[in-house]
Amino acid sequence: MDTTVADSVALRRPCAVRSRLRFGVLGQVRYTIGVATALIAAAAFAATFADFGTFENAANVLSLFGPLAVLSVGQMIVVLVRGFDLSVGAVFALATVITAEAMNTAGLVGLAAAPLVGIVFGLLNGVLVSYFRVQPVIATLGSLLLARGAALLAAPNGQAVILGGDAQMVLLNLQLANIAGVPVTAIFTLIVFLVVAFVLYATAFGRRLFMVGGDPRSAALVGVRVHAVTVAAYTLCGFCAGLTAILILMRTGMGLPTEGVGMEVQSLAGAVIGGSQLSGGYANPFGVFFAALFIQTTQSGLNFSGISPYAAEMVMGCSILLAGLLDRVSQRIFRTA
Amino acid sequence: MKMADLPGSHLLRRLPVSIWGLVVIVALVALFLPGFARIGNITNVLRVGAILALASYGQTIVLISGGIDFSIGSSVALCSVVTALAVQQLPLGLALTAGFASIIGVGAINGLLIAYLKLSPFLVTLGMLLLVHGFAAIVAGGLPVEVPDREGIHTLSGSDLLGVPYPVIIAGLAAGALYLLLERTTLGRSWFLIGSNLAAAAATGIRLRRNIFLAYVLAAVFVGVAGLILTSRVAAGEPNLYPTLPFETMAACAVGGIPLTGGRGSALNAVIGVIVIAVLNNAIVLLNFPAYAQLSLLGIIMVGAVIAQGMPSWTRPSRIRSL
């Protein structure tokens, strides 16, 4: 009997090389692209500009890259379960505004508002995507618009809310503090990544995230509550956006309703350059860490060079196209039978 | 889709559900807001909606073929910058042609990367969003470029024929063109198959790469017309012309009933979605709500409409989402 197209697709046997690539040590190569690009970018800028390779500048880049890194690792968790979150930029902007206002009235306790706002929007996204079966684009785009409008409405006349009093001084001191030359904000970022790595690799919940991302139907068959895990993933992403808001507040001392435009795209680039695949199932926080470092190094380096600030935007666009190419290549290599 | 559809009966038989939403919203707004149902106001609503409509036609084509386009906001900005710079040396007609060509160029790059290199449409168009905006801003020098010949350039957006503004006439004609393209050409029909089942489309021998490429180029033609009207309205090269345009077109398509999963949609869906959004935006202005509320409301309406339209499928046995 002749084989039809459908048969030939179904009969394609698992290739030994492919499965070794997928499950073996070689498969880990995808997560090293972030490290490689970060090193290359840093070396290139250090070679071009004498002042770039200094310890002070490295500390500066490290203290700047926190917000993007934390957003990217949140994005990575959602990408792991086959989604993405376009609302993270607007959500952290809203969180800075609400937190600034809460801290101006309630003092340091108000800082708790930031993760709360993030969690609320994460929950909303997760419930819409899983229980209401809304496409991630629509659900998170809706949250983006909702959060951006709310941020502009919450801030008087859409202007920045300036932190005042003791709370501002505490945050400012934390921002300027360093332990053995390493900025406290960088240590904060590192802790977030270690916690995410612990959750992914050492908890049952982490395994469930990989299962849902790899194949939701199979995961459901072995008793994983796919919807609940998806909601949890989006909530974690929202929580990361809330943490980002704290980092932004520390740096600027203001609630900024218009901040974060384009950060959703950058965080997606961070996740994909860090080795995630948009079709789900892959994640590595350390890959994402270095991918975010690469993006920040490139932007700082281009600022150093003094060309138009829009050049950095163009490079960002190119990195995302590159991430798309990477996504495609890894899909070809790591495709299962 | 029923195979027994007779020619011409498409519209009547397949009236989208969203049209009832449109009827209810327009009735409510007209009933409770006395300022709405005046000729001047309705002309204004349509004039504003025409640009969104043209851009949404482009988004419709891309969505039907299973893709998505985030780059249209940047490409209309590029169009205005290119036109404004070209008009300093060339006659207005040629300058507008150059602006139009720049949008087609962006669409062609999208199409090449997505169809021939098979990159994810999501990442490609997001990348192009930043790349094209950065390029337009650098070329313009970061500031809006004034168009010196202010008289001629306003004709396209400012004039009217028997009280109907040119942009509305153009958007109406374009809706007809989109209908014919989608329903009456082999290329248009192939997008539906490509968007709903890529493997099946490949098996039937459709020229996948060429047709997907053409989807992005023809979408750019509609976006290009929107870009020309926008350029004519602002009469300047403005790198930050309409950054929310891609989101508004997606909202319009979603409200009109075009699913982002591909394979379904029509010109009528897009028109309905655009009118709903234009009427609601107008209602917010008439109610004296703060302009920022418009954003939040757009988000809520978009998600709400998608949930409402998805409800009938909730009874299906498998509710595990497979992307």
Short mmCIF file of C-alpha atoms in Angstrom, two decimals, chain A residues 5-332:
data_model
loop_
_atom_site.label_atom_id
_atom_site.label_comp_id
_atom_site.label_asym_id
_atom_site.label_seq_id
_atom_site.Cartn_x
_atom_site.Cartn_y
_atom_site.Cartn_z
CA VAL A 5 1.69 12.17 3.52
CA ALA A 6 0.11 11.69 6.92
CA ASP A 7 1.63 8.21 7.21
CA SER A 8 5.09 9.35 6.32
CA VAL A 9 4.87 12.04 9.01
CA ALA A 10 3.66 9.52 11.56
CA LEU A 11 6.25 6.89 10.58
CA ARG A 12 9.25 9.18 10.84
CA ARG A 13 11.35 7.34 13.39
CA PRO A 14 13.20 9.08 16.21
CA CYS A 15 16.70 9.82 15.00
CA ALA A 16 19.48 8.78 17.37
CA VAL A 17 21.52 11.94 16.84
CA ARG A 18 18.47 14.11 17.40
CA SER A 19 17.45 12.42 20.60
CA ARG A 20 21.02 12.62 21.89
CA LEU A 21 20.97 16.33 21.06
CA ARG A 22 17.69 16.70 22.81
CA PHE A 23 18.38 14.80 25.99
CA GLY A 24 22.17 14.58 26.19
CA VAL A 25 24.85 17.03 27.28
CA LEU A 26 24.95 18.53 23.77
CA GLY A 27 21.38 19.69 24.25
CA GLN A 28 22.62 22.09 26.88
CA VAL A 29 24.48 24.07 24.21
CA ARG A 30 21.36 26.13 23.54
CA TYR A 31 21.59 27.64 27.00
CA THR A 32 25.17 28.82 26.48
CA ILE A 33 24.34 31.20 23.64
CA GLY A 34 23.48 33.91 26.18
CA VAL A 35 26.87 33.53 27.86
CA ALA A 36 28.70 33.59 24.54
CA THR A 37 26.90 36.68 23.22
CA ALA A 38 27.37 38.50 26.55
CA LEU A 39 31.11 37.78 26.54
CA ILE A 40 31.51 38.76 22.87
CA ALA A 41 29.59 42.02 23.35
CA ALA A 42 31.55 42.90 26.49
CA ALA A 43 34.89 42.09 24.83
CA ALA A 44 34.00 44.06 21.71
CA PHE A 45 33.01 47.18 23.64
CA ALA A 46 35.97 46.87 26.00
CA ALA A 47 38.30 46.71 22.99
CA THR A 48 36.68 49.75 21.35
CA PHE A 49 36.31 52.03 24.36
CA ALA A 50 39.10 52.29 26.91
CA ASP A 51 36.73 53.18 29.74
CA PHE A 52 34.29 50.36 29.10
CA GLY A 53 36.36 47.52 30.50
CA THR A 54 36.82 49.10 33.93
CA PHE A 55 35.54 47.57 37.14
CA GLU A 56 33.37 50.64 37.85
CA ASN A 57 31.62 50.31 34.52
CA ALA A 58 31.08 46.59 35.02
CA ALA A 59 29.45 47.36 38.39
CA ASN A 60 27.36 50.02 36.64
CA VAL A 61 26.15 47.60 33.98
CA LEU A 62 25.40 45.05 36.71
CA SER A 63 23.30 47.53 38.68
CA LEU A 64 21.40 48.58 35.53
CA PHE A 65 20.59 45.13 34.19
CA GLY A 66 18.52 44.04 37.22
CA PRO A 67 15.06 45.11 36.01
CA LEU A 68 15.48 43.53 32.57
CA ALA A 69 16.95 40.34 34.05
CA VAL A 70 14.14 39.86 36.56
CA LEU A 71 11.50 40.56 33.88
CA SER A 72 13.19 38.11 31.50
CA VAL A 73 13.29 35.28 34.02
CA GLY A 74 9.57 35.81 34.68
CA GLN A 75 8.93 35.80 30.95
CA MET A 76 10.98 32.59 30.70
CA ILE A 77 8.63 30.79 33.09
CA VAL A 78 5.61 31.72 30.95
CA VAL A 79 7.40 30.84 27.70
CA LEU A 80 8.23 27.47 29.32
CA VAL A 81 4.50 26.66 29.49
CA ARG A 82 3.89 27.74 25.87
CA GLY A 83 2.71 31.26 26.58
CA PHE A 84 4.16 34.74 26.71
CA ASP A 85 3.33 37.88 28.62
CA LEU A 86 3.13 41.20 26.80
CA SER A 87 1.84 43.01 29.88
CA VAL A 88 4.99 42.92 32.04
CA GLY A 89 6.19 46.42 31.07
CA ALA A 90 2.86 48.11 31.76
CA VAL A 91 2.32 46.05 34.93
CA PHE A 92 5.60 47.12 36.49
CA ALA A 93 4.88 50.75 35.54
CA LEU A 94 1.52 50.51 37.33
CA ALA A 95 3.25 48.81 40.28
CA THR A 96 5.78 51.66 40.62
CA VAL A 97 2.97 54.25 40.64
CA ILE A 98 0.83 52.42 43.20
CA THR A 99 3.82 51.53 45.37
CA ALA A 100 5.09 55.12 45.34
CA GLU A 101 1.68 56.35 46.43
CA ALA A 102 1.37 53.60 49.06
CA MET A 103 4.82 54.42 50.45
CA ASN A 104 4.03 58.12 50.57
CA THR A 105 1.03 57.42 52.77
CA ALA A 106 2.00 54.27 54.70
CA GLY A 107 5.81 54.34 54.75
CA LEU A 108 8.05 51.36 54.03
CA VAL A 109 5.15 48.89 54.44
CA GLY A 110 3.84 50.25 51.14
CA LEU A 111 6.64 48.41 49.35
CA ALA A 112 4.49 45.28 49.61
CA ALA A 113 2.13 46.83 47.06
CA ALA A 114 4.58 46.17 44.21
CA PRO A 115 4.57 42.34 44.29
CA LEU A 116 0.84 42.41 45.03
CA VAL A 117 0.02 44.39 41.88
CA GLY A 118 2.19 42.01 39.88
CA ILE A 119 0.51 38.94 41.36
CA VAL A 120 -2.98 40.31 40.65
CA PHE A 121 -2.20 40.89 36.97
CA GLY A 122 -0.36 37.58 36.70
CA LEU A 123 -3.38 35.78 38.12
CA LEU A 124 -5.67 37.63 35.73
CA ASN A 125 -3.52 36.66 32.73
CA GLY A 126 -3.23 33.05 33.87
CA VAL A 127 -6.96 32.61 34.48
CA LEU A 128 -7.82 34.20 31.11
CA VAL A 129 -5.34 32.04 29.22
CA SER A 130 -6.06 28.71 30.91
CA TYR A 131 -9.64 28.69 32.19
CA PHE A 132 -11.16 31.11 29.68
CA ARG A 133 -8.99 29.83 26.81
CA VAL A 134 -8.13 33.30 25.57
CA GLN A 135 -5.06 33.41 23.33
CA PRO A 136 -2.00 34.68 25.26
CA VAL A 137 -1.63 37.59 22.79
CA ILE A 138 -5.15 38.85 23.42
CA ALA A 139 -5.18 38.19 27.17
CA THR A 140 -1.84 39.83 27.93
CA LEU A 141 -2.40 42.63 25.41
CA GLY A 142 -5.67 43.35 27.23
CA SER A 143 -3.78 43.45 30.55
CA LEU A 144 -1.16 45.69 28.97
CA LEU A 145 -3.78 48.24 27.93
CA LEU A 146 -5.65 47.90 31.23
CA ALA A 147 -2.50 48.35 33.32
CA ARG A 148 -1.16 51.24 31.22
CA GLY A 149 -4.48 53.08 31.42
CA ALA A 150 -4.71 52.39 35.16
CA ALA A 151 -1.14 53.64 35.72
CA LEU A 152 -1.88 56.91 33.91
CA LEU A 153 -5.17 57.30 35.78
CA ALA A 154 -3.61 56.50 39.18
CA ALA A 155 -0.83 59.06 38.75
CA PRO A 156 -2.12 62.63 39.09
CA ASN A 157 -2.36 64.08 35.54
CA GLY A 158 -0.37 61.12 34.27
CA GLN A 159 2.80 62.64 35.80
CA ALA A 160 5.49 60.82 37.77
CA VAL A 161 4.79 60.25 41.49
CA ILE A 162 7.84 61.35 43.47
CA LEU A 163 8.76 59.35 46.57
CA GLY A 164 9.19 61.45 49.68
CA GLY A 165 10.33 61.10 53.27
CA ASP A 166 12.21 58.28 54.99
CA ALA A 167 11.08 55.58 52.58
CA GLN A 168 12.88 57.28 49.73
CA MET A 169 16.11 57.57 51.73
CA VAL A 170 16.02 53.89 52.69
CA LEU A 171 15.58 52.84 49.06
CA LEU A 172 18.23 55.27 47.83
CA ASN A 173 20.75 54.01 50.39
CA LEU A 174 20.03 50.43 49.35
CA GLN A 175 20.54 51.37 45.70
CA LEU A 176 23.92 52.96 46.45
CA ALA A 177 25.07 50.26 48.87
CA ASN A 178 27.44 47.52 47.79
CA ILE A 179 28.96 44.42 49.29
CA ALA A 180 32.63 44.03 48.33
CA GLY A 181 32.06 46.30 45.33
CA VAL A 182 29.07 44.34 44.04
CA PRO A 183 25.90 46.48 44.06
CA VAL A 184 23.14 45.29 46.39
CA THR A 185 20.67 45.44 43.49
CA ALA A 186 22.83 42.96 41.54
CA ILE A 187 22.82 40.62 44.55
CA PHE A 188 19.02 40.99 44.77
CA THR A 189 18.80 40.00 41.09
CA LEU A 190 21.10 37.02 41.63
CA ILE A 191 18.96 35.81 44.54
CA VAL A 192 15.83 35.98 42.35
CA PHE A 193 17.58 33.80 39.77
CA LEU A 194 18.77 31.29 42.38
CA VAL A 195 15.23 31.00 43.76
CA VAL A 196 13.80 30.47 40.26
CA ALA A 197 16.47 27.84 39.55
CA PHE A 198 15.63 26.09 42.82
CA VAL A 199 11.91 26.09 41.98
CA LEU A 200 12.53 24.78 38.44
CA TYR A 201 15.04 22.06 39.23
CA ALA A 202 14.41 21.00 42.83
CA THR A 203 10.65 21.10 43.34
CA ALA A 204 7.78 18.98 42.05
CA PHE A 205 6.13 22.16 40.82
CA GLY A 206 9.17 22.90 38.68
CA ARG A 207 8.97 19.48 37.05
CA ARG A 208 5.28 20.06 36.37
CA LEU A 209 6.15 23.31 34.59
CA PHE A 210 8.45 21.37 32.25
CA MET A 211 5.82 18.67 31.76
CA VAL A 212 3.09 21.15 30.85
CA GLY A 213 5.46 22.99 28.51
CA GLY A 214 6.68 19.81 26.86
CA ASP A 215 3.26 18.29 26.22
CA PRO A 216 0.14 19.56 28.00
CA ARG A 217 -2.01 16.58 26.98
CA SER A 218 0.42 14.00 28.32
CA ALA A 219 0.85 16.05 31.46
CA ALA A 220 -2.92 16.06 31.97
CA LEU A 221 -3.04 12.28 31.40
CA VAL A 222 -0.57 11.64 34.22
CA GLY A 223 -2.58 13.79 36.56
CA VAL A 224 -0.96 17.22 36.36
CA ARG A 225 -3.52 19.99 36.77
CA VAL A 226 -2.51 21.80 33.60
CA HIS A 227 -4.72 24.84 34.14
CA ALA A 228 -3.54 25.38 37.70
CA VAL A 229 0.12 25.07 36.69
CA THR A 230 -0.41 27.57 33.85
CA VAL A 231 -2.05 30.05 36.22
CA ALA A 232 0.86 29.62 38.64
CA ALA A 233 3.37 30.28 35.84
CA TYR A 234 1.67 33.53 34.83
CA THR A 235 1.37 34.54 38.49
CA LEU A 236 5.11 33.99 39.00
CA CYS A 237 5.75 36.14 35.93
CA GLY A 238 3.55 38.88 37.38
CA PHE A 239 5.38 38.57 40.69
CA CYS A 240 8.68 39.10 38.85
CA ALA A 241 7.20 42.23 37.26
CA GLY A 242 6.37 43.42 40.78
CA LEU A 243 9.97 42.82 41.91
CA THR A 244 11.12 44.78 38.85
CA ALA A 245 8.99 47.68 40.05
CA ILE A 246 10.94 47.69 43.34
CA LEU A 247 14.25 47.81 41.45
CA ILE A 248 12.97 50.70 39.31
CA LEU A 249 11.75 52.57 42.41
CA MET A 250 15.18 52.12 44.01
CA ARG A 251 16.90 53.52 40.94
CA THR A 252 14.61 56.44 40.14
CA GLY A 253 12.79 57.23 43.41
CA MET A 254 9.64 57.83 41.35
CA GLY A 255 6.48 56.04 40.28
CA LEU A 256 6.65 56.27 36.49
CA PRO A 257 3.35 55.62 34.66
CA THR A 258 4.93 55.73 31.19
CA GLU A 259 7.95 53.55 32.03
CA GLY A 260 8.47 50.10 30.58
CA VAL A 261 7.26 50.60 27.00
CA GLY A 262 9.15 48.05 24.94
CA MET A 263 10.34 46.13 28.01
CA GLU A 264 7.94 43.29 27.19
CA VAL A 265 9.73 42.84 23.86
CA GLN A 266 13.18 43.04 25.46
CA SER A 267 12.23 40.51 28.13
CA LEU A 268 10.99 38.13 25.43
CA ALA A 269 14.29 38.55 23.62
CA GLY A 270 16.06 37.84 26.90
CA ALA A 271 14.09 34.62 27.35
CA VAL A 272 14.65 33.41 23.78
CA ILE A 273 18.35 34.33 23.57
CA GLY A 274 18.64 32.57 26.94
CA GLY A 275 17.66 29.30 25.29
CA SER A 276 13.87 29.18 25.72
CA GLN A 277 11.76 28.08 22.79
CA LEU A 278 8.46 29.82 22.03
CA SER A 279 6.76 26.46 21.51
CA GLY A 280 7.47 25.64 25.15
CA GLY A 281 9.30 23.02 27.15
CA TYR A 282 12.72 24.64 27.48
CA ALA A 283 14.03 26.96 30.15
CA ASN A 284 17.28 27.71 31.90
CA PRO A 285 17.53 30.67 34.30
CA PHE A 286 21.30 30.94 33.91
CA GLY A 287 21.05 31.20 30.15
CA VAL A 288 18.50 33.98 30.62
CA PHE A 289 20.74 35.70 33.19
CA PHE A 290 23.53 36.06 30.64
CA ALA A 291 21.13 36.93 27.83
CA ALA A 292 19.86 39.88 29.89
CA LEU A 293 23.48 40.79 30.62
CA PHE A 294 24.15 40.74 26.86
CA ILE A 295 21.24 43.08 26.14
CA GLN A 296 22.27 45.52 28.88
CA THR A 297 25.95 45.41 27.85
CA THR A 298 25.01 46.22 24.27
CA GLN A 299 22.82 49.13 25.32
CA SER A 300 25.38 50.54 27.74
CA GLY A 301 28.09 50.11 25.14
CA LEU A 302 26.10 51.95 22.49
CA ASN A 303 25.41 54.74 24.98
CA PHE A 304 29.17 54.86 25.54
CA SER A 305 29.74 55.20 21.82
CA GLY A 306 27.62 58.37 21.70
CA ILE A 307 25.72 57.43 18.53
CA SER A 308 22.01 58.16 18.44
CA PRO A 309 20.08 56.46 21.29
CA TYR A 310 17.89 54.96 18.59
CA ALA A 311 20.84 52.87 17.42
CA ALA A 312 20.37 50.81 20.58
CA GLU A 313 16.75 50.29 19.59
CA MET A 314 17.81 49.05 16.16
CA VAL A 315 20.32 46.67 17.70
CA MET A 316 17.57 45.43 20.01
CA GLY A 317 15.37 44.80 16.97
CA CYS A 318 18.20 42.87 15.32
CA SER A 319 18.72 40.80 18.49
CA ILE A 320 15.05 39.83 18.43
CA LEU A 321 15.30 38.81 14.77
CA LEU A 322 18.40 36.84 15.77
CA ALA A 323 16.41 35.27 18.59
CA GLY A 324 13.78 34.31 16.01
CA LEU A 325 16.46 32.67 13.87
CA LEU A 326 17.79 30.86 16.93
CA ASP A 327 14.28 29.70 17.80
CA ARG A 328 13.89 28.33 14.28
CA VAL A 329 17.28 26.61 14.18
CA SER A 330 16.78 24.98 17.57
CA GLN A 331 13.32 23.81 16.51
CA ARG A 332 14.90 22.08 13.53
#
